[in-house]
Amino acid sequence: MSINYSERIPNNVNLAGNKTLQRALEHWQPGFLDWWKEMGPENSKALEVYLRTAVSVEPDGWAHFDYVRMPEYRWGIFLTPPEAERKVNFGAHKGEPAWQEVPGEYRSTLRRIIVTQGDTEPASVEQQRHLGLTCPSLYDLRNIFQVNVEEGRHLWAMVYLLHAYFGRDGREEAEALLERRSGDADNPRILSAFNEKTPDWLSFFMFTFITDRDGKFQLAALAESGFDPLSRTCRFMLTEEAHHLFVGESGIGRIIQRTCEAMNQHKTDDPAKLRSLGVIDLPTIQKYLNFHFSVTSDLYGNEISSNAATFYTNGLKGRYEEAKLADDHSLETAEYTVMEVVGENIVTKHVPALTALNERLRDDWVKDVNAGVSRWNKIPEKAGIPFRFKLPHKGFHRRIGVFAGQHVSPEGQVLSEAAWTHQHKQWLPVEEDQAFVGSLMGRVTEPGKYANWIAPPGRGINNQPANFEYVRFS
Ligand SMILES: [Fe+2]
Ligand SMILES: [Fe+2]
């Protein structure tokens, strides 16, 4: 399963053994590079970036670090090695050999699943393309570029599946993935969170902490798929995703750290005072958390979904860590708890677990987000500062599902329109907050130096020293 880097498209799928497929992908490649030039990180073409590239798909030591000009990054097709005699692990086909080809009856559904996942990958690159111009350090600049090239590779991962298994329809979908644009009025990306702006680094770190984590859970559910090539593709993507989550969590952690230092140094928790000191007050960070959490919650879709049930029963998309769960893996009689709004109250009800799989995946994600928030809270705790971050109620600021059209406070109170209008500015970033955060965004490119609003990281990438030149401007 070693990766062949001598070919135009690096791969471990023996692309050379399938000339038609190889030609089709080589035909798609220039379009991808054009897209990268047009929509990839702004003004980045000439930079030499200290990037990791996959050299092996084995779990240990797959990464190689070196300076790369991003347009020359070796985007390719990497799947984890096949598991001998892998079976479908859930649904009506449980126990049958996993599919190496797309079952005809599931073709359009699978294609839709792959396209929807694939569309998020270039979307986030587009959302983040201006941020290099305001990087708080070379370390952070390198990290965002690493995330960006890997999201580009994730697009390759999905396009490979479309080309290899979905014939002409797949090739057309692969073209369309290069044509949609995040936030475009006429031809937007498919999911709404991927059409939001990522205007500053606080948003970027929240996005990688929260929205890339949605990616983790979607990929994990698809890694359970009975369609084996999809499963193996997603398994390798998950190893890359872990770094994106690290960038987000540590990025916010460093912002909190810096603010706590300023709070103690100046003995103040007054947001106005802290802002005048050029750090981001903790309540503003909480507002950004509320925003990204609620917008990303919507990505999981309706709490009750017959589509989700069908995906599961047909063996296309499993639950998080399906194979580790101890139940019948068919969910014919199991129940699950979902919320519902009745008058002014939020109540829970039991529904067939099969119909509640979106909610279940959302709950798994919430648990994971919450664990990260608890790790953040150790920072003010250690500094002797009483402030704690808290995820808002699941119903807060939602546009999809049972809470759409409702006004729910972060504490989970159903509010009247008037009460919401009166109070929501305390809970979500308003123009003034965004303008303040925006005003901090300068550009720091001296090795080892960091913008005032963020603490340096605990250690360097690949254990490089503090003043390492992660990006070379030539
Ligand atoms: Fe991704
Ligand atoms: Fe990601």
Tab-separated table of C-alpha atoms and ligand atoms in Angstrom:
chain	number	residue	atom	x	y	z
A	1	MET	CA	0.000	0.000	0.000
A	2	SER	CA	2.926	2.371	-0.471
A	3	ILE	CA	2.212	5.634	-2.192
A	4	ASN	CA	3.463	6.053	-5.701
A	5	TYR	CA	4.839	9.581	-6.045
A	6	SER	CA	6.403	9.043	-9.439
A	7	GLU	CA	3.072	9.426	-11.192
A	8	ARG	CA	1.314	12.644	-12.080
A	9	ILE	CA	-1.324	11.816	-9.495
A	10	PRO	CA	0.254	10.259	-6.390
A	11	ASN	CA	-1.848	7.309	-5.288
A	12	ASN	CA	-1.972	3.962	-3.602
A	13	VAL	CA	-4.851	2.609	-5.682
A	14	ASN	CA	-2.769	1.392	-8.612
A	15	LEU	CA	-4.098	4.096	-10.849
A	16	ALA	CA	-1.628	3.080	-13.556
A	17	GLY	CA	-3.484	-0.227	-13.796
A	18	ASN	CA	-6.674	1.518	-14.922
A	19	LYS	CA	-5.788	3.752	-17.844
A	20	THR	CA	-9.311	5.037	-18.431
A	21	LEU	CA	-9.667	6.174	-14.856
A	22	GLN	CA	-6.151	7.589	-14.828
A	23	ARG	CA	-6.866	9.614	-17.948
A	24	ALA	CA	-10.170	10.882	-16.568
A	25	LEU	CA	-8.515	12.050	-13.352
A	26	GLU	CA	-5.580	13.571	-15.224
A	27	HIS	CA	-8.165	15.460	-17.200
A	28	TRP	CA	-9.782	16.738	-13.989
A	29	GLN	CA	-6.424	17.703	-12.447
A	30	PRO	CA	-5.816	20.979	-14.379
A	31	GLY	CA	-9.320	22.146	-13.453
A	32	PHE	CA	-8.501	21.483	-9.814
A	33	LEU	CA	-5.262	23.470	-10.096
A	34	ASP	CA	-7.120	26.336	-11.756
A	35	TRP	CA	-9.617	26.267	-8.922
A	36	TRP	CA	-6.750	26.327	-6.387
A	37	LYS	CA	-5.151	29.293	-8.154
A	38	GLU	CA	-8.415	31.170	-8.238
A	39	MET	CA	-9.927	30.203	-4.865
A	40	GLY	CA	-7.037	28.867	-2.792
A	41	PRO	CA	-5.135	30.988	-0.241
A	42	GLU	CA	-4.656	34.511	-1.504
A	43	ASN	CA	-1.156	35.656	-2.534
A	44	SER	CA	0.348	32.327	-1.584
A	45	LYS	CA	1.712	31.071	-4.884
A	46	ALA	CA	5.378	31.901	-4.288
A	47	LEU	CA	5.561	31.023	-0.595
A	48	GLU	CA	7.553	28.050	0.591
A	49	VAL	CA	5.593	26.396	3.344
A	50	TYR	CA	6.792	23.793	5.827
A	51	LEU	CA	4.106	21.193	5.095
A	52	ARG	CA	3.549	17.576	5.859
A	53	THR	CA	2.788	15.241	3.012
A	54	ALA	CA	1.526	11.691	3.334
A	55	VAL	CA	4.200	9.147	2.528
A	56	SER	CA	2.455	6.062	3.839
A	57	VAL	CA	-1.089	5.200	4.840
A	58	GLU	CA	0.001	3.144	7.819
A	59	PRO	CA	-1.200	4.624	11.115
A	60	ASP	CA	2.306	5.376	12.355
A	61	GLY	CA	4.588	7.835	10.693
A	62	TRP	CA	2.765	8.646	7.498
A	63	ALA	CA	3.905	12.232	7.458
A	64	HIS	CA	6.934	13.759	5.807
A	65	PHE	CA	7.765	17.430	6.508
A	66	ASP	CA	9.449	19.750	4.064
A	67	TYR	CA	9.181	23.127	2.343
A	68	VAL	CA	6.677	23.073	-0.496
A	69	ARG	CA	5.208	25.725	-2.762
A	70	MET	CA	1.522	25.035	-2.358
A	71	PRO	CA	0.587	24.766	-6.026
A	72	GLU	CA	3.213	21.995	-6.126
A	73	TYR	CA	1.754	20.104	-3.177
A	74	ARG	CA	1.299	16.454	-4.180
A	75	TRP	CA	-2.452	16.111	-3.924
A	76	GLY	CA	-3.339	12.520	-4.451
A	77	ILE	CA	-5.503	9.519	-3.709
A	78	PHE	CA	-4.802	7.655	-0.503
A	79	LEU	CA	-6.960	4.933	0.982
A	80	THR	CA	-6.247	2.949	4.105
A	81	PRO	CA	-5.344	-0.665	3.341
A	82	PRO	CA	-8.276	-3.035	2.816
A	83	GLU	CA	-9.397	-5.131	5.730
A	84	ALA	CA	-9.500	-8.790	4.742
A	85	GLU	CA	-13.046	-10.134	4.478
A	86	ARG	CA	-14.616	-6.948	5.741
A	87	LYS	CA	-18.377	-7.237	6.179
A	88	VAL	CA	-21.277	-4.835	6.141
A	89	ASN	CA	-21.616	-4.132	9.859
A	90	PHE	CA	-25.165	-2.846	10.180
A	91	GLY	CA	-28.592	-2.573	8.589
A	92	ALA	CA	-30.433	-5.017	6.378
A	93	HIS	CA	-27.231	-6.293	4.726
A	94	LYS	CA	-25.388	-6.931	7.984
A	95	GLY	CA	-23.017	-9.872	7.640
A	96	GLU	CA	-22.761	-9.730	3.832
A	97	PRO	CA	-19.315	-9.061	2.365
A	98	ALA	CA	-18.648	-5.315	2.091
A	99	TRP	CA	-19.273	-4.007	-1.425
A	100	GLN	CA	-16.335	-3.328	-3.701
A	101	GLU	CA	-18.664	-1.898	-6.329
A	102	VAL	CA	-21.656	0.378	-5.881
A	103	PRO	CA	-24.874	-1.616	-5.504
A	104	GLY	CA	-27.095	-0.459	-8.383
A	105	GLU	CA	-30.101	0.302	-6.193
A	106	TYR	CA	-28.071	2.644	-3.960
A	107	ARG	CA	-26.187	4.387	-6.683
A	108	SER	CA	-27.885	7.779	-6.654
A	109	THR	CA	-28.080	7.909	-2.844
A	110	LEU	CA	-24.400	7.110	-2.454
A	111	ARG	CA	-23.453	9.604	-5.109
A	112	ARG	CA	-25.421	12.282	-3.258
A	113	ILE	CA	-23.720	11.441	0.031
A	114	ILE	CA	-20.271	11.629	-1.577
A	115	VAL	CA	-21.027	14.872	-3.417
A	116	THR	CA	-22.372	16.513	-0.252
A	117	GLN	CA	-19.259	15.542	1.699
A	118	GLY	CA	-16.982	16.486	-1.210
A	119	ASP	CA	-18.565	19.922	-1.529
A	120	THR	CA	-17.598	20.947	2.006
A	121	GLU	CA	-13.891	20.411	1.307
A	122	PRO	CA	-13.222	23.128	-1.293
A	123	ALA	CA	-15.851	25.295	0.417
A	124	SER	CA	-13.768	25.711	3.552
A	125	VAL	CA	-10.689	26.598	1.494
A	126	GLU	CA	-12.744	29.312	-0.180
A	127	GLN	CA	-14.064	30.555	3.157
A	128	GLN	CA	-10.542	30.848	4.544
A	129	ARG	CA	-8.722	32.199	1.528
A	130	HIS	CA	-8.144	35.749	2.807
A	131	LEU	CA	-6.872	34.802	6.239
A	132	GLY	CA	-3.223	34.363	5.280
A	133	LEU	CA	-3.060	38.121	4.818
A	134	THR	CA	-3.733	38.679	8.524
A	135	CYS	CA	-1.879	35.753	10.099
A	136	PRO	CA	-0.907	36.211	13.759
A	137	SER	CA	2.393	34.341	13.195
A	138	LEU	CA	4.311	32.185	10.737
A	139	TYR	CA	3.353	29.162	12.815
A	140	ASP	CA	-0.341	29.922	12.329
A	141	LEU	CA	0.150	30.760	8.691
A	142	ARG	CA	1.733	27.379	8.134
A	143	ASN	CA	-1.108	25.672	9.991
A	144	ILE	CA	-3.882	27.273	7.980
A	145	PHE	CA	-2.073	26.361	4.767
A	146	GLN	CA	-1.710	22.787	5.973
A	147	VAL	CA	-5.434	22.655	6.643
A	148	ASN	CA	-6.137	24.174	3.229
A	149	VAL	CA	-4.005	21.758	1.222
A	150	GLU	CA	-5.532	18.827	3.085
A	151	GLU	CA	-9.067	20.040	2.424
A	152	GLY	CA	-7.972	20.170	-1.202
A	153	ARG	CA	-6.837	16.576	-0.870
A	154	HIS	CA	-10.170	15.651	0.666
A	155	LEU	CA	-11.781	16.956	-2.476
A	156	TRP	CA	-9.493	14.618	-4.422
A	157	ALA	CA	-10.586	11.774	-2.168
A	158	MET	CA	-14.254	12.265	-3.025
A	159	VAL	CA	-13.582	12.986	-6.691
A	160	TYR	CA	-11.670	9.721	-6.965
A	161	LEU	CA	-14.762	7.848	-5.773
A	162	LEU	CA	-17.003	9.750	-8.179
A	163	HIS	CA	-14.727	9.018	-11.123
A	164	ALA	CA	-13.942	5.431	-10.222
A	165	TYR	CA	-17.445	4.242	-9.334
A	166	PHE	CA	-20.111	6.533	-10.772
A	167	GLY	CA	-19.322	6.771	-14.472
A	168	ARG	CA	-20.455	9.785	-16.389
A	169	ASP	CA	-22.695	11.147	-13.622
A	170	GLY	CA	-19.716	10.998	-11.291
A	171	ARG	CA	-17.510	12.909	-13.714
A	172	GLU	CA	-20.164	15.596	-14.085
A	173	GLU	CA	-20.471	15.909	-10.324
A	174	ALA	CA	-16.669	16.205	-10.076
A	175	GLU	CA	-16.786	19.145	-12.481
A	176	ALA	CA	-19.600	20.806	-10.545
A	177	LEU	CA	-17.531	20.552	-7.351
A	178	LEU	CA	-15.049	22.937	-8.979
A	179	GLU	CA	-17.778	25.309	-10.111
A	180	ARG	CA	-19.780	26.035	-6.972
A	181	ARG	CA	-18.411	28.811	-4.762
A	182	SER	CA	-18.841	29.444	-1.068
A	183	GLY	CA	-21.269	32.297	-0.526
A	184	ASP	CA	-22.042	32.737	-4.222
A	185	ALA	CA	-25.587	33.980	-4.777
A	186	ASP	CA	-26.120	31.953	-7.961
A	187	ASN	CA	-24.057	28.841	-7.420
A	188	PRO	CA	-23.393	28.425	-3.691
A	189	ARG	CA	-21.942	25.453	-1.840
A	190	ILE	CA	-24.530	22.844	-0.843
A	191	LEU	CA	-24.650	23.269	2.961
A	192	SER	CA	-25.348	26.621	4.552
A	193	ALA	CA	-22.555	26.605	7.175
A	194	PHE	CA	-20.146	26.410	4.244
A	195	ASN	CA	-21.526	29.603	2.765
A	196	GLU	CA	-20.874	31.664	5.896
A	197	LYS	CA	-17.898	33.981	5.978
A	198	THR	CA	-14.757	33.183	7.954
A	199	PRO	CA	-13.634	36.791	8.285
A	200	ASP	CA	-11.041	36.601	11.045
A	201	TRP	CA	-8.808	34.176	12.931
A	202	LEU	CA	-11.124	33.834	15.900
A	203	SER	CA	-13.747	32.553	13.441
A	204	PHE	CA	-11.178	30.347	11.738
A	205	PHE	CA	-10.138	28.653	14.970
A	206	MET	CA	-13.791	28.199	15.991
A	207	PHE	CA	-14.516	26.766	12.567
A	208	THR	CA	-11.691	24.233	12.748
A	209	PHE	CA	-12.587	23.350	16.329
A	210	ILE	CA	-16.327	22.964	15.702
A	211	THR	CA	-17.091	22.607	11.998
A	212	ASP	CA	-14.103	20.406	11.137
A	213	ARG	CA	-15.343	18.298	14.019
A	214	ASP	CA	-18.623	17.889	12.161
A	215	GLY	CA	-16.365	16.662	9.356
A	216	LYS	CA	-14.832	14.168	11.750
A	217	PHE	CA	-18.220	12.745	12.720
A	218	GLN	CA	-19.581	12.630	9.178
A	219	LEU	CA	-16.410	10.902	7.990
A	220	ALA	CA	-16.518	8.509	10.920
A	221	ALA	CA	-20.115	7.561	10.030
A	222	LEU	CA	-19.125	7.075	6.380
A	223	ALA	CA	-16.046	5.099	7.423
A	224	GLU	CA	-18.547	2.486	8.654
A	225	SER	CA	-20.152	2.268	5.227
A	226	GLY	CA	-20.734	-1.066	3.562
A	227	PHE	CA	-19.335	0.493	0.388
A	228	ASP	CA	-15.745	-0.394	1.114
A	229	PRO	CA	-13.891	2.176	-1.043
A	230	LEU	CA	-15.827	4.955	0.708
A	231	SER	CA	-14.975	3.481	4.082
A	232	ARG	CA	-11.271	3.218	3.310
A	233	THR	CA	-11.153	6.721	1.829
A	234	CYS	CA	-12.799	8.219	4.907
A	235	ARG	CA	-10.504	6.348	7.260
A	236	PHE	CA	-7.476	8.038	5.792
A	237	MET	CA	-9.196	11.446	5.705
A	238	LEU	CA	-9.843	11.099	9.434
A	239	THR	CA	-6.120	10.958	10.160
A	240	GLU	CA	-5.706	14.317	8.410
A	241	GLU	CA	-8.782	15.761	10.103
A	242	ALA	CA	-7.239	15.270	13.533
A	243	HIS	CA	-4.698	18.005	12.775
A	244	HIS	CA	-7.451	20.444	11.776
A	245	LEU	CA	-9.160	19.900	15.127
A	246	PHE	CA	-5.853	20.446	16.892
A	247	VAL	CA	-5.334	23.745	15.064
A	248	GLY	CA	-8.765	24.952	16.193
A	249	GLU	CA	-8.643	23.791	19.767
A	250	SER	CA	-5.109	24.984	20.428
A	251	GLY	CA	-5.745	28.239	18.560
A	252	ILE	CA	-8.682	29.175	20.797
A	253	GLY	CA	-6.786	27.883	23.822
A	254	ARG	CA	-3.930	30.262	23.058
A	255	ILE	CA	-6.338	33.199	22.677
A	256	ILE	CA	-7.904	32.376	26.046
A	257	GLN	CA	-4.448	32.029	27.566
A	258	ARG	CA	-3.381	35.449	26.347
A	259	THR	CA	-6.564	37.101	27.592
A	260	CYS	CA	-6.248	35.468	31.007
A	261	GLU	CA	-2.669	36.736	31.250
A	262	ALA	CA	-3.817	40.280	30.495
A	263	MET	CA	-6.695	39.964	32.987
A	264	ASN	CA	-4.321	38.993	35.758
A	265	GLN	CA	-1.619	41.431	34.822
A	266	HIS	CA	-4.041	44.360	34.804
A	267	LYS	CA	-6.352	42.952	37.467
A	268	THR	CA	-9.468	43.462	35.400
A	269	ASP	CA	-12.314	41.559	33.802
A	270	ASP	CA	-13.794	44.648	32.185
A	271	PRO	CA	-14.283	43.828	28.483
A	272	ALA	CA	-13.775	47.451	27.425
A	273	LYS	CA	-10.502	47.666	29.322
A	274	LEU	CA	-9.319	44.339	27.910
A	275	ARG	CA	-10.226	45.400	24.409
A	276	SER	CA	-8.220	48.560	24.867
A	277	LEU	CA	-5.307	46.314	25.817
A	278	GLY	CA	-5.701	44.566	22.477
A	279	VAL	CA	-6.897	41.160	23.689
A	280	ILE	CA	-10.240	39.461	23.122
A	281	ASP	CA	-12.438	39.479	26.236
A	282	LEU	CA	-13.771	36.064	27.224
A	283	PRO	CA	-17.493	36.920	26.731
A	284	THR	CA	-16.758	37.756	23.093
A	285	ILE	CA	-15.069	34.376	22.626
A	286	GLN	CA	-18.189	32.788	24.157
A	287	LYS	CA	-20.370	34.591	21.588
A	288	TYR	CA	-18.290	33.204	18.737
A	289	LEU	CA	-18.573	29.763	20.295
A	290	ASN	CA	-22.372	30.135	20.428
A	291	PHE	CA	-22.506	31.172	16.799
A	292	HIS	CA	-20.315	28.415	15.385
A	293	PHE	CA	-21.881	25.763	17.568
A	294	SER	CA	-25.418	26.600	16.485
A	295	VAL	CA	-24.653	26.994	12.790
A	296	THR	CA	-22.716	23.719	12.744
A	297	SER	CA	-25.486	21.900	14.676
A	298	ASP	CA	-27.699	22.482	11.671
A	299	LEU	CA	-25.348	20.439	9.478
A	300	TYR	CA	-26.658	17.234	11.048
A	301	GLY	CA	-30.128	17.895	9.640
A	302	ASN	CA	-33.554	17.138	11.058
A	303	GLU	CA	-33.795	15.291	14.368
A	304	ILE	CA	-36.218	12.849	12.796
A	305	SER	CA	-35.211	11.802	9.334
A	306	SER	CA	-36.423	8.997	7.136
A	307	ASN	CA	-33.417	9.578	4.870
A	308	ALA	CA	-31.041	8.916	7.735
A	309	ALA	CA	-32.988	5.741	8.519
A	310	THR	CA	-32.731	4.594	4.899
A	311	PHE	CA	-28.993	5.330	4.723
A	312	TYR	CA	-28.550	3.157	7.778
A	313	THR	CA	-30.823	0.292	6.838
A	314	ASN	CA	-29.209	0.147	3.419
A	315	GLY	CA	-25.742	-0.053	4.974
A	316	LEU	CA	-24.503	3.222	3.476
A	317	LYS	CA	-23.851	5.374	6.565
A	318	GLY	CA	-23.370	3.958	10.038
A	319	ARG	CA	-23.294	5.408	13.509
A	320	TYR	CA	-20.198	6.867	15.135
A	321	GLU	CA	-17.985	3.883	16.028
A	322	GLU	CA	-20.685	1.498	14.840
A	323	ALA	CA	-18.516	-1.570	15.080
A	324	LYS	CA	-17.763	-0.874	18.753
A	325	LEU	CA	-21.427	-0.516	19.786
A	326	ALA	CA	-22.994	-3.466	21.535
A	327	ASP	CA	-26.474	-3.846	20.087
A	328	ASP	CA	-28.200	-5.561	17.169
A	329	HIS	CA	-26.908	-3.005	14.579
A	330	SER	CA	-30.285	-3.013	12.911
A	331	LEU	CA	-32.181	-0.759	15.361
A	332	GLU	CA	-35.515	-2.336	14.544
A	333	THR	CA	-36.894	-1.963	18.061
A	334	ALA	CA	-34.512	0.487	19.760
A	335	GLU	CA	-35.619	3.958	20.772
A	336	TYR	CA	-33.824	7.269	21.062
A	337	THR	CA	-34.668	10.505	22.847
A	338	VAL	CA	-35.193	13.700	20.899
A	339	MET	CA	-36.393	17.142	21.953
A	340	GLU	CA	-39.546	18.865	20.893
A	341	VAL	CA	-41.064	22.278	21.562
A	342	VAL	CA	-44.535	22.199	23.054
A	343	GLY	CA	-45.903	25.671	23.643
A	344	GLU	CA	-43.274	27.383	25.752
A	345	ASN	CA	-41.625	24.207	26.887
A	346	ILE	CA	-38.927	21.983	25.536
A	347	VAL	CA	-39.816	18.383	26.231
A	348	THR	CA	-38.222	15.092	25.308
A	349	LYS	CA	-39.847	12.155	23.610
A	350	HIS	CA	-38.853	8.662	22.591
A	351	VAL	CA	-38.840	7.867	18.916
A	352	PRO	CA	-37.608	4.870	16.909
A	353	ALA	CA	-33.806	5.038	17.034
A	354	LEU	CA	-33.642	4.370	13.326
A	355	THR	CA	-35.327	7.673	12.545
A	356	ALA	CA	-33.189	9.626	15.031
A	357	LEU	CA	-29.749	8.865	13.621
A	358	ASN	CA	-29.035	12.472	12.701
A	359	GLU	CA	-29.743	13.461	16.277
A	360	ARG	CA	-27.603	10.669	17.589
A	361	LEU	CA	-24.621	11.744	15.480
A	362	ARG	CA	-25.207	15.350	16.578
A	363	ASP	CA	-25.199	14.203	20.219
A	364	ASP	CA	-21.928	12.321	19.705
A	365	TRP	CA	-20.456	15.492	18.217
A	366	VAL	CA	-21.800	17.661	21.070
A	367	LYS	CA	-20.082	15.367	23.559
A	368	ASP	CA	-16.802	15.744	21.701
A	369	VAL	CA	-17.137	19.545	21.433
A	370	ASN	CA	-17.945	19.682	25.130
A	371	ALA	CA	-14.794	17.772	26.018
A	372	GLY	CA	-12.778	20.394	24.141
A	373	VAL	CA	-14.595	23.218	25.932
A	374	SER	CA	-13.741	21.582	29.271
A	375	ARG	CA	-10.083	21.535	28.267
A	376	TRP	CA	-10.308	25.266	27.472
A	377	ASN	CA	-11.850	25.891	30.882
A	378	LYS	CA	-8.714	24.601	32.575
A	379	ILE	CA	-6.969	27.761	31.343
A	380	PRO	CA	-9.010	30.340	33.329
A	381	GLU	CA	-9.227	27.831	36.169
A	382	LYS	CA	-5.440	27.649	36.417
A	383	ALA	CA	-5.209	31.428	36.176
A	384	GLY	CA	-7.650	31.813	39.073
A	385	ILE	CA	-10.269	33.451	36.877
A	386	PRO	CA	-13.887	32.398	37.543
A	387	PHE	CA	-15.114	32.630	33.930
A	388	ARG	CA	-16.132	29.303	32.313
A	389	PHE	CA	-17.153	28.619	28.715
A	390	LYS	CA	-20.387	26.754	28.164
A	391	LEU	CA	-22.093	25.348	25.116
A	392	PRO	CA	-25.507	26.853	24.468
A	393	HIS	CA	-28.625	24.704	24.516
A	394	LYS	CA	-29.083	22.578	21.413
A	395	GLY	CA	-32.129	24.627	20.450
A	396	PHE	CA	-30.281	27.948	20.498
A	397	HIS	CA	-30.193	29.845	17.179
A	398	ARG	CA	-31.205	26.946	14.963
A	399	ARG	CA	-32.529	27.058	11.426
A	400	ILE	CA	-33.087	23.360	10.807
A	401	GLY	CA	-35.166	20.805	12.678
A	402	VAL	CA	-37.619	21.142	15.557
A	403	PHE	CA	-36.070	24.381	16.798
A	404	ALA	CA	-36.226	26.178	13.461
A	405	GLY	CA	-38.487	29.214	13.793
A	406	GLN	CA	-38.226	29.105	17.602
A	407	HIS	CA	-36.268	31.464	19.772
A	408	VAL	CA	-34.357	29.581	22.423
A	409	SER	CA	-31.937	31.174	24.879
A	410	PRO	CA	-28.511	29.621	25.543
A	411	GLU	CA	-30.002	28.308	28.806
A	412	GLY	CA	-32.786	26.550	26.909
A	413	GLN	CA	-35.680	28.869	27.581
A	414	VAL	CA	-38.213	29.349	24.780
A	415	LEU	CA	-38.485	33.085	24.221
A	416	SER	CA	-40.960	35.391	22.567
A	417	GLU	CA	-39.848	37.240	19.466
A	418	ALA	CA	-39.616	40.431	21.519
A	419	ALA	CA	-37.501	38.861	24.247
A	420	TRP	CA	-35.156	37.389	21.627
A	421	THR	CA	-34.784	40.703	19.821
A	422	HIS	CA	-34.057	42.364	23.121
A	423	GLN	CA	-31.429	39.871	24.271
A	424	HIS	CA	-29.776	38.084	21.382
A	425	LYS	CA	-27.006	40.662	21.121
A	426	GLN	CA	-25.596	39.356	24.371
A	427	TRP	CA	-25.344	35.884	22.915
A	428	LEU	CA	-24.204	36.243	19.319
A	429	PRO	CA	-21.439	38.383	17.851
A	430	VAL	CA	-22.769	41.750	16.722
A	431	GLU	CA	-21.180	44.143	14.258
A	432	GLU	CA	-19.292	45.900	17.000
A	433	ASP	CA	-17.730	42.626	18.193
A	434	GLN	CA	-16.809	41.651	14.663
A	435	ALA	CA	-15.328	45.082	14.008
A	436	PHE	CA	-13.276	44.834	17.178
A	437	VAL	CA	-11.959	41.353	16.364
A	438	GLY	CA	-11.330	42.529	12.815
A	439	SER	CA	-9.343	45.493	14.121
A	440	LEU	CA	-6.870	43.123	15.797
A	441	MET	CA	-6.095	41.273	12.597
A	442	GLY	CA	-2.709	42.501	11.470
A	443	ARG	CA	0.021	40.425	9.939
A	444	VAL	CA	2.926	39.017	11.881
A	445	THR	CA	5.580	37.294	9.795
A	446	GLU	CA	8.734	37.574	11.862
A	447	PRO	CA	9.816	34.071	12.972
A	448	GLY	CA	8.997	33.448	16.628
A	449	LYS	CA	6.785	36.557	16.957
A	450	TYR	CA	3.044	36.438	17.731
A	451	ALA	CA	0.229	38.951	17.511
A	452	ASN	CA	-0.625	40.504	20.859
A	453	TRP	CA	-4.018	38.757	21.145
A	454	ILE	CA	-2.713	35.184	21.020
A	455	ALA	CA	-0.156	33.275	23.096
A	456	PRO	CA	2.626	31.292	21.399
A	457	PRO	CA	2.037	27.536	21.128
A	458	GLY	CA	3.475	25.167	23.712
A	459	ARG	CA	5.653	23.535	21.088
A	460	GLY	CA	6.467	23.769	17.424
A	461	ILE	CA	5.223	21.701	14.508
A	462	ASN	CA	7.336	18.551	14.166
A	463	ASN	CA	9.173	19.768	17.299
A	464	GLN	CA	10.735	22.707	15.520
A	465	PRO	CA	12.221	25.468	17.711
A	466	ALA	CA	10.243	28.579	18.675
A	467	ASN	CA	11.832	30.859	16.071
A	468	PHE	CA	11.495	28.377	13.193
A	469	GLU	CA	10.740	29.897	9.796
A	470	TYR	CA	7.575	27.964	8.935
A	471	VAL	CA	6.932	29.996	5.821
A	472	ARG	CA	9.575	31.480	3.566
A	473	PHE	CA	8.753	34.572	1.571
A	474	SER	CA	11.071	34.772	-1.379
B	1	FE	FE	-11.942	17.830	5.078
B	2	FE	FE	-10.870	19.450	7.942
